mmCIF file of C-alpha atoms in Angstrom:
data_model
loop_
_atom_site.group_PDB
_atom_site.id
_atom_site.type_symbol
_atom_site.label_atom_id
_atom_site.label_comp_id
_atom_site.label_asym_id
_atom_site.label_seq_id
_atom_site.Cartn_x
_atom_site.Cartn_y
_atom_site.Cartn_z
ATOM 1 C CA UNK A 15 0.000 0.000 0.000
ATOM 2 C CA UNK A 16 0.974 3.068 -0.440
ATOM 3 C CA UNK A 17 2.430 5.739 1.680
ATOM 4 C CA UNK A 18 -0.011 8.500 2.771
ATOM 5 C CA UNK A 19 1.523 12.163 2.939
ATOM 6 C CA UNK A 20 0.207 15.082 4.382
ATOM 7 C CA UNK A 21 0.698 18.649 3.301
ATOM 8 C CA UNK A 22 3.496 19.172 6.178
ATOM 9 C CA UNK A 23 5.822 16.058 4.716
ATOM 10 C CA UNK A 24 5.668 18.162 1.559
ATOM 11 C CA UNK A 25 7.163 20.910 3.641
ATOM 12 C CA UNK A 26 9.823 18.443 5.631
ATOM 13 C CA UNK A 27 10.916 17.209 2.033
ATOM 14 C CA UNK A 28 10.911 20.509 0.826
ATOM 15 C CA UNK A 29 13.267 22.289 3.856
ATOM 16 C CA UNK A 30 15.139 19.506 3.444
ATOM 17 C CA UNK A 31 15.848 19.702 -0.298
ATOM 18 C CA UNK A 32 16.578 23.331 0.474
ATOM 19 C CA UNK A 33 18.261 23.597 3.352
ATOM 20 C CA UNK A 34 20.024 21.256 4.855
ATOM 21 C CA UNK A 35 20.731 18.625 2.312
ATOM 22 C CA UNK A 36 24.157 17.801 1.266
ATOM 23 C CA UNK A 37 25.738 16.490 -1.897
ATOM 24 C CA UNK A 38 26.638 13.039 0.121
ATOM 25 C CA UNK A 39 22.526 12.488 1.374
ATOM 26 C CA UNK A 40 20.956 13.753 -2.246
ATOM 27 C CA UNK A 41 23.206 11.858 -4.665
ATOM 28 C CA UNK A 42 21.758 8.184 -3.358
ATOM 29 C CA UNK A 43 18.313 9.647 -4.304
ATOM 30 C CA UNK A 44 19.312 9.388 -7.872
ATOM 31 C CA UNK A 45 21.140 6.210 -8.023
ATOM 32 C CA UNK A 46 18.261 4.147 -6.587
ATOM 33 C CA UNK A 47 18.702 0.532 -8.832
ATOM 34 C CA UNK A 48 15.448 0.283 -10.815
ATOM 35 C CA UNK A 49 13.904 -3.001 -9.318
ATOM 36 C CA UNK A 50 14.204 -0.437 -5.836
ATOM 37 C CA UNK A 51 12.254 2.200 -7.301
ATOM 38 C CA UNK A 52 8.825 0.607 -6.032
ATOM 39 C CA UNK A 53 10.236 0.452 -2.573
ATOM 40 C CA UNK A 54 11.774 3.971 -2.387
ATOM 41 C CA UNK A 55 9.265 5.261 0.593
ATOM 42 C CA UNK A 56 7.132 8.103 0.002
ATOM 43 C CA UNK A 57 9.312 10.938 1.501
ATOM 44 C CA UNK A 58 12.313 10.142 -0.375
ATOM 45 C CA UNK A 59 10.356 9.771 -3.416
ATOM 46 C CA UNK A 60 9.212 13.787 -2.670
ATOM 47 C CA UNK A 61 13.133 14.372 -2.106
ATOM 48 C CA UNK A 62 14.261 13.296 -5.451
ATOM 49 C CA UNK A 63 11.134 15.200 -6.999
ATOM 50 C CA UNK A 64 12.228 17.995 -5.238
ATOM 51 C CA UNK A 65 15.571 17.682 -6.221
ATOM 52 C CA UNK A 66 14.764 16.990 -10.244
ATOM 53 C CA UNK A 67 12.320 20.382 -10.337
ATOM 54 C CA UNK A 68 15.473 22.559 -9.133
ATOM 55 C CA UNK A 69 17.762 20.658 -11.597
ATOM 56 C CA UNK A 70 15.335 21.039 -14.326
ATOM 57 C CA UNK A 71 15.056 24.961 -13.461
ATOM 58 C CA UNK A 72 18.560 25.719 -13.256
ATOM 59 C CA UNK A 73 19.340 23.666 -16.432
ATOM 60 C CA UNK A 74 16.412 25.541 -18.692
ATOM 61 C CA UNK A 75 18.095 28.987 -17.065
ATOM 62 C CA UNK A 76 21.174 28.093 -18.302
ATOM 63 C CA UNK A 77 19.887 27.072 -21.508
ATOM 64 C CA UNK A 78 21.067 23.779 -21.210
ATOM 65 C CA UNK A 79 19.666 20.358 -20.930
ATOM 66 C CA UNK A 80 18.801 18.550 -17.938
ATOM 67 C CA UNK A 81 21.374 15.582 -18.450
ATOM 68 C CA UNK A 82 23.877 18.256 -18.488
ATOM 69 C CA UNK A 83 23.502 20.187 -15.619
ATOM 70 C CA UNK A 84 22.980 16.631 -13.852
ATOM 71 C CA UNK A 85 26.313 15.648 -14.878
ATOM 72 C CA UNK A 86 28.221 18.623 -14.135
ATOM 73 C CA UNK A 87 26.160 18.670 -10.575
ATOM 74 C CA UNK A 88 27.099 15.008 -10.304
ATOM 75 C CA UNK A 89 30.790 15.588 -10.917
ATOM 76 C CA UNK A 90 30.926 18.601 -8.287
ATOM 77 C CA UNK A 91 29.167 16.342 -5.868
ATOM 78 C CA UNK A 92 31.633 13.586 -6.049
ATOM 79 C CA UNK A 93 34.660 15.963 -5.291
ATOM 80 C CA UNK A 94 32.802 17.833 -2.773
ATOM 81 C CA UNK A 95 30.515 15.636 -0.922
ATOM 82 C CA UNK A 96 29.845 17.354 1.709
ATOM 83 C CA UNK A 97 29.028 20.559 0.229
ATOM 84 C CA UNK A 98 25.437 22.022 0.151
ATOM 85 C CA UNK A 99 24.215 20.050 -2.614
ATOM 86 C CA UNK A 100 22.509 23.644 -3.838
ATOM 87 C CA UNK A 101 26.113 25.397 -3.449
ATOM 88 C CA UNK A 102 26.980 23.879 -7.413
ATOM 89 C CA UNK A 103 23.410 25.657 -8.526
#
């Protein structure tokens, strides 16, 4: 079954996403193995949506495309994994 979220995980996920996430806790949400995916609970699943959205944004402000920016993002991560995942944005 799946999870049930209220408005105030939205929030948590969002703060989190925002404000205190660092390269080291947001790369895992992108290298979730596909036969995971279904298992990924709810409030990670809001992370990595979270996470996507600002990629997405940042990528069409550069004019670039979204693989791009993730793979320049993903490279900065690795050498600085404990950065503020938003510090490469």
């Amino acid at each position: 079954m799946a999870d049930t979220l209220a408005l105030t995980d939205v929030l948590d996920a969002r703060h989190w996403i925002t404000e205190e996430a660092r390269c080291s806790d947001v790369i895992p949400l992108f290298t979730t193995p596909a036969e995971a995916a279904a298992d990924v609970p709810a409030d990670l699943s809001l992370r990595l949506l979270f996470a996507s959205t600002l990629i997405e944004g940042a990528a069409m402000a550069r004019g670039v495309t979204y693989g791009t920016l993730a793979l320049e993002w993903g490279a900065f991560c690795a050498e600085n994994p404990e950065s503020g995942w938003l510090d490469f944005l």
